[in-house]
Coordinates of C-alpha atoms in Angstrom, one line a residue:
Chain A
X16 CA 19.0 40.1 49.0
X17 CA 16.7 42.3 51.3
X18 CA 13.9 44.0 49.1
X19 CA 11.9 47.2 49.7
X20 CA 9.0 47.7 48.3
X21 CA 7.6 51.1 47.8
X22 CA 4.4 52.3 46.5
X23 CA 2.6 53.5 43.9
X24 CA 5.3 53.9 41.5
X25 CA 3.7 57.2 40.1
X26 CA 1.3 59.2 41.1
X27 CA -0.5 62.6 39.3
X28 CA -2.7 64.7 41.8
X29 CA -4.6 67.5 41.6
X30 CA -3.1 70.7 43.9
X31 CA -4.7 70.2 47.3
X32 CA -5.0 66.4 47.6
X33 CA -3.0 64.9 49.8
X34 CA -0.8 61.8 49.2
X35 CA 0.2 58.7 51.0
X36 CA 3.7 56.9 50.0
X37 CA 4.6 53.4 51.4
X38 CA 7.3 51.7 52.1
X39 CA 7.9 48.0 53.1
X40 CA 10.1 46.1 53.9
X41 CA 9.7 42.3 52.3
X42 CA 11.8 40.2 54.1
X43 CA 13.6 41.8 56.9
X44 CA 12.4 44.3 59.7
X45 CA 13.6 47.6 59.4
X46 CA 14.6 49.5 62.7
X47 CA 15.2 53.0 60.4
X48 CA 13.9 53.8 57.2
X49 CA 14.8 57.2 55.0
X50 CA 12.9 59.2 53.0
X51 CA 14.4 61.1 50.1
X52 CA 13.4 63.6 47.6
X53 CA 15.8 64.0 44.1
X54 CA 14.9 66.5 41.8
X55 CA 15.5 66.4 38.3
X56 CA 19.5 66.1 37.3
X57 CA 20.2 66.8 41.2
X58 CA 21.3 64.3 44.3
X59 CA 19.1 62.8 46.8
X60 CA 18.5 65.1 49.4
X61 CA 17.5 63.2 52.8
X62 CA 14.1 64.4 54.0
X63 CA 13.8 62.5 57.4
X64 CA 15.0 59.7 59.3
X65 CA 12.1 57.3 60.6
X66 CA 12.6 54.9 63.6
X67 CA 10.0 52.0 63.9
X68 CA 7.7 53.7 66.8
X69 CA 8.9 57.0 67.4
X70 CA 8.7 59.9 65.8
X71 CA 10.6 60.5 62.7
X72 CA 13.9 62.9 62.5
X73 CA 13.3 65.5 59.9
X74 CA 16.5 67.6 58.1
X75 CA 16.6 71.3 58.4
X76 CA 13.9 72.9 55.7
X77 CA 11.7 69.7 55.9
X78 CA 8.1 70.6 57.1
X79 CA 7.4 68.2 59.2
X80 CA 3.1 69.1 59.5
X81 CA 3.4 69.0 55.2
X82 CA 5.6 65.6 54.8
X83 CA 4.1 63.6 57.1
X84 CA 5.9 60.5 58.4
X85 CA 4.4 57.2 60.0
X86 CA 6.4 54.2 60.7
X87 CA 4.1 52.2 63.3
X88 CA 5.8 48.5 62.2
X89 CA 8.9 47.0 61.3
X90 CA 8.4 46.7 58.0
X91 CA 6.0 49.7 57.1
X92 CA 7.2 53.3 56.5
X93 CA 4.3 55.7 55.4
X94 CA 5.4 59.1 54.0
X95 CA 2.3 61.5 53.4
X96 CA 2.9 64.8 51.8
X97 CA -0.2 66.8 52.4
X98 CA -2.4 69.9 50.5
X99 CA 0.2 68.7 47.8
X100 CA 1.2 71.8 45.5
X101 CA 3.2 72.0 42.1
X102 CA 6.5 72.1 43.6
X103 CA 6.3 69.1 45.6
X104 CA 6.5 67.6 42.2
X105 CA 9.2 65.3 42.8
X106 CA 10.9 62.0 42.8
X107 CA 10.3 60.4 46.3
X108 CA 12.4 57.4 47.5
X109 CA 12.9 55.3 50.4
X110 CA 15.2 53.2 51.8
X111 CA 15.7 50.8 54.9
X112 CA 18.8 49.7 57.3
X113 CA 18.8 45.9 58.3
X114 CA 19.7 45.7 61.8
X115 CA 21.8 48.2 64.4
X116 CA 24.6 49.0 61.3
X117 CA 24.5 51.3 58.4
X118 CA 26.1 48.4 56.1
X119 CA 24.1 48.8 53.5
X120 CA 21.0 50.4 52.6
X121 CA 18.3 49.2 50.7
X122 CA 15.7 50.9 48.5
X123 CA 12.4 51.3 47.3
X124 CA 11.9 51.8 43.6
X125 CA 10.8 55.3 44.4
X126 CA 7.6 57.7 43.3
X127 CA 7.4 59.7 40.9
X128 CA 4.6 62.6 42.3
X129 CA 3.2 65.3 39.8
X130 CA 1.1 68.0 41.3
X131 CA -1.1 69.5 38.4
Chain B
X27 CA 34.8 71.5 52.6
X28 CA 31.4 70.0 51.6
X29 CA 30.3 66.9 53.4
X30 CA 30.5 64.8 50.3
X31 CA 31.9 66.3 47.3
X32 CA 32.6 64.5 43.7
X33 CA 33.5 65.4 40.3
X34 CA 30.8 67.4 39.0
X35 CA 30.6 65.3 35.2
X36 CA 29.3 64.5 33.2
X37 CA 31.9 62.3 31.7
X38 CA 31.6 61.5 28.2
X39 CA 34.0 58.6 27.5
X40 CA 34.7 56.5 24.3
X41 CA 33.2 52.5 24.9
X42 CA 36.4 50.5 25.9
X43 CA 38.4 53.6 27.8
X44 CA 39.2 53.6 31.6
X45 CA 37.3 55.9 33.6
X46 CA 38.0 57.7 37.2
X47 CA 35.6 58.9 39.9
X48 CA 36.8 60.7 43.0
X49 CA 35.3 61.7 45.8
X50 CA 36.3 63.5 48.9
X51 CA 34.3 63.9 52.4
X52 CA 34.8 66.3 55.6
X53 CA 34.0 64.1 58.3
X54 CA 37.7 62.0 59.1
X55 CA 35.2 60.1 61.9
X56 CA 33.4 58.5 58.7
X57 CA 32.9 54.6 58.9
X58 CA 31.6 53.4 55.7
X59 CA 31.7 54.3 52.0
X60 CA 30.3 52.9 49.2
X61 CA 29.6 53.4 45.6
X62 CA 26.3 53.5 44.2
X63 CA 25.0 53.9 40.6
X64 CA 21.8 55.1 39.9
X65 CA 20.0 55.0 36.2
X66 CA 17.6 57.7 35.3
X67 CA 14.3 58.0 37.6
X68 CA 15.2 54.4 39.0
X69 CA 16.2 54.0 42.6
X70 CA 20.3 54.2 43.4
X71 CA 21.7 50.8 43.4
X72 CA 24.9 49.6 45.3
X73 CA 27.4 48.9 43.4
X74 CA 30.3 47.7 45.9
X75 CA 31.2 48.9 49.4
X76 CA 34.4 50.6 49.5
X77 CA 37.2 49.4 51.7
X78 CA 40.3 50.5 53.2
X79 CA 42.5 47.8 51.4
X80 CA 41.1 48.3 48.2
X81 CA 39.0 46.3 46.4
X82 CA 38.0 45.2 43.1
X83 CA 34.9 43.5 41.5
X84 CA 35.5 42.5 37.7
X85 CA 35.9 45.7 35.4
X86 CA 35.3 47.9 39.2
X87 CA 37.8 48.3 41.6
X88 CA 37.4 51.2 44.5
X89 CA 40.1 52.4 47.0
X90 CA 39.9 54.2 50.3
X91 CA 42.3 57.0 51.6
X92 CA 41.6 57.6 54.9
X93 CA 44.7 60.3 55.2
X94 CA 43.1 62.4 52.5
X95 CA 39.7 61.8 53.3
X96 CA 38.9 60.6 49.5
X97 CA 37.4 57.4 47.6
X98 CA 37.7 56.7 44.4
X99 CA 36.0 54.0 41.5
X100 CA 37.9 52.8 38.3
X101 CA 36.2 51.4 35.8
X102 CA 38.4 49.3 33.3
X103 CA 37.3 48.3 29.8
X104 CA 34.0 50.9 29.8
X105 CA 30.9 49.4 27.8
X106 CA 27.6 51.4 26.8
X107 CA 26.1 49.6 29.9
X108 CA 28.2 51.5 32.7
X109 CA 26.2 55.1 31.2
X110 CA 24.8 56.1 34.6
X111 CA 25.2 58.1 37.6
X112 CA 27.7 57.1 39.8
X113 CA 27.0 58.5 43.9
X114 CA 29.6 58.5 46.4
X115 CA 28.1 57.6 50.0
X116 CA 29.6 57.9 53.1
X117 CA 28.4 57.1 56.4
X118 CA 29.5 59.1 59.6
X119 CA 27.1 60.4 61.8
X120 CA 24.7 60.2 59.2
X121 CA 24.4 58.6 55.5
X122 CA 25.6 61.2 53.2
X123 CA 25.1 61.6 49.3
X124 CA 27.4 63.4 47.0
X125 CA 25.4 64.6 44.1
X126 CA 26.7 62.1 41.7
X127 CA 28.6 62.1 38.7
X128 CA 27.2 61.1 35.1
X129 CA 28.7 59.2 33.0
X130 CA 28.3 58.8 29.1
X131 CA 29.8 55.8 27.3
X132 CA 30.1 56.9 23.4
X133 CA 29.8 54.0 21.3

């Protein structure tokens, strides 16, 4: 089946930093990608809709200039969440469509971001 | 009506016993539905596409209502195994999420 990869697994920063998410897909190209953020013992909450060269479709209450979104290939969706604070603390996933159709979707194995 | 709305759980159930999701959406323009299941801090995996004939995969079988706007996932013969969250997903204009329901198998 189609694999997304998504990287790093966990990440612990210091308030400030700025960090960078990937998300690729193995072996299919991805038109769309989604990021999501779940907090703990709640649903996924869709952050933004990304379309391989265009800019990406953020949801209402999503900073677009703090949760920045790249998607420059077919199979590589970057998601950058910058001057990272405490209560970005989250779990970050992503997922990819393969072809025109919503069939299925396919995700990442998420990210797991503490801000210290 | 919420977009996506299920049983708000958690469901602790006995191994062996039956157990019943349901979930209901607003959008009566929806195309797709599916049932995911997603373990603790892991990523949401599918765990069947929902159709409106019914369907059925081993111990899992999930049935479609257009009329009432609701899905729903059985699962027979319950082992320790099935202890997850279970997230309805529906796909309209967009792909929507309910906020899961947990499930506790008691051994």
């Amino acid at each position: 089946g189609a694999v997304v990869s998504q990287h790093p697994s966990w990440v612990i920063c210091k308030s400030g930093t700025s960090v960078k998410i990937e998300c690729r897909s193995l072996d299919f190209q991805a038109t769309t990608m989604f990021w999501y953020r779940q907090f703990p013992k709640q649903s996924l909450m869709l952050m933004a809709t990304s379309n391989e060269g265009s800019k990406a479709t953020y949801e209402q209450g999503v900073e677009k200039d703090k949760f920045l979104i790249n998607h420059a290939s077919l199979t590589l969706s970057t998601l950058t969440v910058t001057s990272a604070h405490p209560e970005d603390s989250s779990f970050y996933i992503c997922s990819a469509t393969q072809g025109g159709g919503f069939e299925k979707l396919f995700f990442g194995s998420g990210t797991q971001l503490s801000v210290l | 009506r919420k977009e996506v709305e299920q049983d708000p759980g958690p469901f602790n159930v006995p191994e062996g016993a039956t157990v019943a999701f349901n979930c209901t959406y607003s959008n009566s323009a929806s195309q797709s539905f599916f049932w995911y299941r997603q373990d603790c801090r892991k990523e949401p995996k599918l765990l069947m596409s929902v159709y409106s004939s019914g369907n059925e995969d081993g111990r899992f079988t999930a049935q479609l209502n257009r009329a009432s706007q609701y899905i729903s996932l059985l699962i027979r013969d319950s082992k320790l195994s099935d202890s997850a969250t279970y997230l309805c997903v529906v796909n309209g204009d967009k792909i929507i999420f309910g906020k899961g329901t947990r499930l506790h198998i008691l051994p």
